[in-house]
Amino acid sequence: MKIVRNRMKFTNKILYYPILILTVFCIGLLLLSAYSSYFYPKDYPYLAISGLLFSVFLVINICLAIIWLFICRRYVFTVLMAFLLCYPQIQSYISFHFHTEKLPEGSFKILSYNVMRFGHLKKNNNKNTILTYVKNQNADILCMQEYDVSKNNDYLTQNDIDDVLKSYPYR
């Protein structure tokens, strides 16, 4: 029985310390990537672009927190502390919208939409789904990327779009 316990302690140490070192390293990378916008790109080019890997380091640290839940729960708090330090960046990366306030009076709605040439679809009796969506949004300002129409009447033309979006005076 004593031999088995000694083997388990040895095995735990073999797993425990490398995971602990990996956790500290990944927490450091998470913090560096979270605050990479504060590094001047000319002086610190690699640190400045490390923010592009923020999501990767966030997922790695979430996995490490789950691992620590099973190995040693007290080290979960180190990962959670790193999450608290990165909370503003996490909040901007993963938007949480818990409030359901009504829009203030005088506010306006902006819609930016990639219309992908309106789907290159031939006209038929059905309405174009992209145009229907854009019209139903009832935005005050409408910005459309990849806007292109055909001169061939078998496809969507400028006149067709003007008919649907006639509520927008400036096109």
PDB file of C-alpha atoms in Angstrom:
ATOM      1  CA  MET A   1       0.000   0.000   0.000  1.00  0.00           C
ATOM      2  CA  LYS A   2       2.832   2.358   0.861  1.00  0.00           C
ATOM      3  CA  ILE A   3       4.528   1.671  -2.478  1.00  0.00           C
ATOM      4  CA  VAL A   4       1.341   2.561  -4.364  1.00  0.00           C
ATOM      5  CA  ARG A   5       1.030   5.864  -2.479  1.00  0.00           C
ATOM      6  CA  ASN A   6       4.650   6.743  -3.224  1.00  0.00           C
ATOM      7  CA  ARG A   7       4.080   6.025  -6.925  1.00  0.00           C
ATOM      8  CA  MET A   8       0.952   8.190  -6.905  1.00  0.00           C
ATOM      9  CA  LYS A   9       2.810  11.031  -5.222  1.00  0.00           C
ATOM     10  CA  PHE A  10       5.589  10.722  -7.779  1.00  0.00           C
ATOM     11  CA  THR A  11       3.092  10.633 -10.662  1.00  0.00           C
ATOM     12  CA  ASN A  12       1.218  13.610  -9.261  1.00  0.00           C
ATOM     13  CA  LYS A  13       4.451  15.589  -9.007  1.00  0.00           C
ATOM     14  CA  ILE A  14       5.348  14.690 -12.580  1.00  0.00           C
ATOM     15  CA  LEU A  15       1.990  16.020 -13.770  1.00  0.00           C
ATOM     16  CA  TYR A  16       1.479  18.746 -11.204  1.00  0.00           C
ATOM     17  CA  TYR A  17       4.566  20.906 -11.677  1.00  0.00           C
ATOM     18  CA  PRO A  18       4.644  21.002 -15.493  1.00  0.00           C
ATOM     19  CA  ILE A  19       0.961  21.944 -15.574  1.00  0.00           C
ATOM     20  CA  LEU A  20       1.603  24.615 -12.943  1.00  0.00           C
ATOM     21  CA  ILE A  21       4.484  26.051 -14.984  1.00  0.00           C
ATOM     22  CA  LEU A  22       2.355  25.886 -18.146  1.00  0.00           C
ATOM     23  CA  THR A  23      -0.467  27.683 -16.338  1.00  0.00           C
ATOM     24  CA  VAL A  24       1.765  30.515 -15.164  1.00  0.00           C
ATOM     25  CA  PHE A  25       3.229  30.832 -18.668  1.00  0.00           C
ATOM     26  CA  CYS A  26      -0.221  30.883 -20.309  1.00  0.00           C
ATOM     27  CA  ILE A  27      -1.521  33.412 -17.791  1.00  0.00           C
ATOM     28  CA  GLY A  28       1.428  35.626 -18.680  1.00  0.00           C
ATOM     29  CA  LEU A  29       0.676  35.274 -22.385  1.00  0.00           C
ATOM     30  CA  LEU A  30      -2.996  36.035 -21.761  1.00  0.00           C
ATOM     31  CA  LEU A  31      -2.118  39.208 -19.873  1.00  0.00           C
ATOM     32  CA  LEU A  32       0.394  40.290 -22.526  1.00  0.00           C
ATOM     33  CA  SER A  33      -2.097  39.737 -25.316  1.00  0.00           C
ATOM     34  CA  ALA A  34      -4.876  41.461 -23.380  1.00  0.00           C
ATOM     35  CA  TYR A  35      -2.819  44.591 -22.841  1.00  0.00           C
ATOM     36  CA  SER A  36      -0.935  44.500 -26.154  1.00  0.00           C
ATOM     37  CA  SER A  37      -2.559  47.736 -27.264  1.00  0.00           C
ATOM     38  CA  TYR A  38      -0.383  49.580 -24.758  1.00  0.00           C
ATOM     39  CA  PHE A  39       2.853  48.495 -26.464  1.00  0.00           C
ATOM     40  CA  TYR A  40       4.264  50.761 -29.155  1.00  0.00           C
ATOM     41  CA  PRO A  41       4.510  48.650 -32.336  1.00  0.00           C
ATOM     42  CA  LYS A  42       7.761  50.216 -33.493  1.00  0.00           C
ATOM     43  CA  ASP A  43       9.548  49.373 -30.244  1.00  0.00           C
ATOM     44  CA  TYR A  44       7.808  46.057 -29.451  1.00  0.00           C
ATOM     45  CA  PRO A  45       6.464  44.598 -32.710  1.00  0.00           C
ATOM     46  CA  TYR A  46       5.792  41.083 -31.403  1.00  0.00           C
ATOM     47  CA  LEU A  47       4.136  42.250 -28.220  1.00  0.00           C
ATOM     48  CA  ALA A  48       1.992  44.711 -30.136  1.00  0.00           C
ATOM     49  CA  ILE A  49       0.551  42.018 -32.394  1.00  0.00           C
ATOM     50  CA  SER A  50       0.131  39.446 -29.633  1.00  0.00           C
ATOM     51  CA  GLY A  51      -3.395  40.773 -29.169  1.00  0.00           C
ATOM     52  CA  LEU A  52      -4.347  38.851 -32.291  1.00  0.00           C
ATOM     53  CA  LEU A  53      -3.858  35.667 -30.267  1.00  0.00           C
ATOM     54  CA  PHE A  54      -5.992  36.819 -27.342  1.00  0.00           C
ATOM     55  CA  SER A  55      -8.810  34.410 -28.153  1.00  0.00           C
ATOM     56  CA  VAL A  56      -6.384  31.484 -28.364  1.00  0.00           C
ATOM     57  CA  PHE A  57      -4.849  32.290 -24.977  1.00  0.00           C
ATOM     58  CA  LEU A  58      -8.304  32.796 -23.500  1.00  0.00           C
ATOM     59  CA  VAL A  59      -9.420  29.319 -24.617  1.00  0.00           C
ATOM     60  CA  ILE A  60      -6.170  27.767 -23.369  1.00  0.00           C
ATOM     61  CA  ASN A  61      -6.638  29.380 -19.958  1.00  0.00           C
ATOM     62  CA  ILE A  62     -10.254  28.227 -19.779  1.00  0.00           C
ATOM     63  CA  CYS A  63      -9.047  24.673 -20.458  1.00  0.00           C
ATOM     64  CA  LEU A  64      -6.357  25.021 -17.804  1.00  0.00           C
ATOM     65  CA  ALA A  65      -8.938  26.250 -15.297  1.00  0.00           C
ATOM     66  CA  ILE A  66     -11.016  23.146 -15.987  1.00  0.00           C
ATOM     67  CA  ILE A  67      -7.951  20.939 -15.551  1.00  0.00           C
ATOM     68  CA  TRP A  68      -7.139  22.631 -12.233  1.00  0.00           C
ATOM     69  CA  LEU A  69     -10.685  21.962 -11.040  1.00  0.00           C
ATOM     70  CA  PHE A  70      -9.845  18.258 -11.132  1.00  0.00           C
ATOM     71  CA  ILE A  71      -6.220  18.398  -9.975  1.00  0.00           C
ATOM     72  CA  CYS A  72      -6.030  21.098  -7.302  1.00  0.00           C
ATOM     73  CA  ARG A  73      -8.866  23.556  -6.868  1.00  0.00           C
ATOM     74  CA  ARG A  74      -6.837  26.299  -5.251  1.00  0.00           C
ATOM     75  CA  TYR A  75      -4.959  26.999  -8.502  1.00  0.00           C
ATOM     76  CA  VAL A  76      -8.225  27.675 -10.297  1.00  0.00           C
ATOM     77  CA  PHE A  77      -8.226  30.987  -8.452  1.00  0.00           C
ATOM     78  CA  THR A  78      -4.985  32.054 -10.155  1.00  0.00           C
ATOM     79  CA  VAL A  79      -6.600  31.564 -13.555  1.00  0.00           C
ATOM     80  CA  LEU A  80      -9.768  33.302 -12.358  1.00  0.00           C
ATOM     81  CA  MET A  81      -7.650  36.213 -11.115  1.00  0.00           C
ATOM     82  CA  ALA A  82      -6.140  36.485 -14.601  1.00  0.00           C
ATOM     83  CA  PHE A  83      -9.659  36.543 -16.044  1.00  0.00           C
ATOM     84  CA  LEU A  84     -10.553  39.371 -13.672  1.00  0.00           C
ATOM     85  CA  LEU A  85      -7.480  41.331 -14.740  1.00  0.00           C
ATOM     86  CA  CYS A  86      -8.492  40.829 -18.378  1.00  0.00           C
ATOM     87  CA  TYR A  87     -12.197  41.471 -17.806  1.00  0.00           C
ATOM     88  CA  PRO A  88     -12.409  44.648 -19.948  1.00  0.00           C
ATOM     89  CA  GLN A  89     -10.760  42.871 -22.874  1.00  0.00           C
ATOM     90  CA  ILE A  90     -12.903  39.759 -22.411  1.00  0.00           C
ATOM     91  CA  GLN A  91     -16.000  41.922 -22.282  1.00  0.00           C
ATOM     92  CA  SER A  92     -15.076  43.674 -25.530  1.00  0.00           C
ATOM     93  CA  TYR A  93     -14.185  40.363 -27.184  1.00  0.00           C
ATOM     94  CA  ILE A  94     -17.291  38.490 -26.026  1.00  0.00           C
ATOM     95  CA  SER A  95     -20.162  40.939 -25.879  1.00  0.00           C
ATOM     96  CA  PHE A  96     -22.625  40.365 -23.086  1.00  0.00           C
ATOM     97  CA  HIS A  97     -25.837  42.339 -23.433  1.00  0.00           C
ATOM     98  CA  PHE A  98     -27.790  41.935 -20.218  1.00  0.00           C
ATOM     99  CA  HIS A  99     -29.657  45.219 -20.286  1.00  0.00           C
ATOM    100  CA  THR A 100     -32.911  45.631 -22.158  1.00  0.00           C
ATOM    101  CA  GLU A 101     -33.299  49.370 -21.926  1.00  0.00           C
ATOM    102  CA  LYS A 102     -35.351  51.214 -24.478  1.00  0.00           C
ATOM    103  CA  LEU A 103     -33.431  53.371 -26.879  1.00  0.00           C
ATOM    104  CA  PRO A 104     -33.210  56.998 -25.852  1.00  0.00           C
ATOM    105  CA  GLU A 105     -35.300  59.434 -27.802  1.00  0.00           C
ATOM    106  CA  GLY A 106     -33.382  61.012 -30.660  1.00  0.00           C
ATOM    107  CA  SER A 107     -31.150  57.974 -31.207  1.00  0.00           C
ATOM    108  CA  PHE A 108     -30.677  56.495 -34.644  1.00  0.00           C
ATOM    109  CA  LYS A 109     -29.953  53.054 -36.050  1.00  0.00           C
ATOM    110  CA  ILE A 110     -27.022  52.358 -38.369  1.00  0.00           C
ATOM    111  CA  LEU A 111     -26.936  49.168 -40.429  1.00  0.00           C
ATOM    112  CA  SER A 112     -23.726  48.057 -42.106  1.00  0.00           C
ATOM    113  CA  TYR A 113     -24.264  44.984 -44.229  1.00  0.00           C
ATOM    114  CA  ASN A 114     -22.217  43.068 -46.793  1.00  0.00           C
ATOM    115  CA  VAL A 115     -24.812  42.420 -49.500  1.00  0.00           C
ATOM    116  CA  MET A 116     -22.502  40.206 -51.627  1.00  0.00           C
ATOM    117  CA  ARG A 117     -23.851  41.591 -54.909  1.00  0.00           C
ATOM    118  CA  PHE A 118     -27.313  40.669 -53.625  1.00  0.00           C
ATOM    119  CA  GLY A 119     -26.620  36.977 -54.085  1.00  0.00           C
ATOM    120  CA  HIS A 120     -26.189  37.053 -57.912  1.00  0.00           C
ATOM    121  CA  LEU A 121     -29.707  35.697 -58.091  1.00  0.00           C
ATOM    122  CA  LYS A 122     -31.959  35.818 -61.080  1.00  0.00           C
ATOM    123  CA  LYS A 123     -35.199  37.618 -60.483  1.00  0.00           C
ATOM    124  CA  ASN A 124     -38.238  35.481 -59.900  1.00  0.00           C
ATOM    125  CA  ASN A 125     -41.549  35.881 -58.153  1.00  0.00           C
ATOM    126  CA  ASN A 126     -39.873  35.585 -54.736  1.00  0.00           C
ATOM    127  CA  LYS A 127     -38.383  38.649 -53.118  1.00  0.00           C
ATOM    128  CA  ASN A 128     -34.649  38.958 -52.714  1.00  0.00           C
ATOM    129  CA  THR A 129     -33.912  37.850 -49.128  1.00  0.00           C
ATOM    130  CA  ILE A 130     -31.062  40.314 -48.683  1.00  0.00           C
ATOM    131  CA  LEU A 131     -33.171  43.263 -49.763  1.00  0.00           C
ATOM    132  CA  THR A 132     -36.051  42.089 -47.582  1.00  0.00           C
ATOM    133  CA  TYR A 133     -33.767  41.862 -44.557  1.00  0.00           C
ATOM    134  CA  VAL A 134     -32.280  45.311 -45.165  1.00  0.00           C
ATOM    135  CA  LYS A 135     -35.716  46.859 -45.579  1.00  0.00           C
ATOM    136  CA  ASN A 136     -37.118  45.143 -42.446  1.00  0.00           C
ATOM    137  CA  GLN A 137     -34.291  46.515 -40.296  1.00  0.00           C
ATOM    138  CA  ASN A 138     -35.680  50.016 -40.783  1.00  0.00           C
ATOM    139  CA  ALA A 139     -32.278  51.602 -40.220  1.00  0.00           C
ATOM    140  CA  ASP A 140     -31.799  55.354 -40.330  1.00  0.00           C
ATOM    141  CA  ILE A 141     -28.415  55.036 -42.026  1.00  0.00           C
ATOM    142  CA  LEU A 142     -27.672  52.146 -44.354  1.00  0.00           C
ATOM    143  CA  CYS A 143     -24.156  51.175 -45.473  1.00  0.00           C
ATOM    144  CA  MET A 144     -23.848  48.344 -47.991  1.00  0.00           C
ATOM    145  CA  GLN A 145     -20.566  46.703 -48.933  1.00  0.00           C
ATOM    146  CA  GLU A 146     -20.027  44.767 -52.178  1.00  0.00           C
ATOM    147  CA  TYR A 147     -22.950  46.621 -53.699  1.00  0.00           C
ATOM    148  CA  ASP A 148     -23.297  45.768 -57.362  1.00  0.00           C
ATOM    149  CA  VAL A 149     -26.252  45.513 -59.700  1.00  0.00           C
ATOM    150  CA  SER A 150     -26.768  44.183 -63.178  1.00  0.00           C
ATOM    151  CA  LYS A 151     -27.879  45.990 -66.297  1.00  0.00           C
ATOM    152  CA  ASN A 152     -29.500  42.757 -67.450  1.00  0.00           C
ATOM    153  CA  ASN A 153     -33.191  42.758 -66.512  1.00  0.00           C
ATOM    154  CA  ASP A 154     -33.056  39.040 -65.693  1.00  0.00           C
ATOM    155  CA  TYR A 155     -31.027  39.937 -62.599  1.00  0.00           C
ATOM    156  CA  LEU A 156     -31.416  42.557 -59.886  1.00  0.00           C
ATOM    157  CA  THR A 157     -31.141  46.059 -61.350  1.00  0.00           C
ATOM    158  CA  GLN A 158     -30.779  49.475 -59.774  1.00  0.00           C
ATOM    159  CA  ASN A 159     -34.467  50.181 -60.433  1.00  0.00           C
ATOM    160  CA  ASP A 160     -35.455  47.052 -58.480  1.00  0.00           C
ATOM    161  CA  ILE A 161     -33.389  48.175 -55.511  1.00  0.00           C
ATOM    162  CA  ASP A 162     -34.752  51.721 -55.736  1.00  0.00           C
ATOM    163  CA  ASP A 163     -38.308  50.362 -55.643  1.00  0.00           C
ATOM    164  CA  VAL A 164     -37.659  48.371 -52.467  1.00  0.00           C
ATOM    165  CA  LEU A 165     -35.566  51.008 -50.685  1.00  0.00           C
ATOM    166  CA  LYS A 166     -37.542  54.073 -51.739  1.00  0.00           C
ATOM    167  CA  SER A 167     -37.789  55.231 -48.105  1.00  0.00           C
ATOM    168  CA  TYR A 168     -34.077  56.147 -48.244  1.00  0.00           C
ATOM    169  CA  PRO A 169     -33.833  59.508 -50.024  1.00  0.00           C
ATOM    170  CA  TYR A 170     -30.038  59.470 -50.505  1.00  0.00           C
ATOM    171  CA  ARG A 171     -28.705  56.546 -52.495  1.00  0.00           C
TER     172      ARG A 171
END
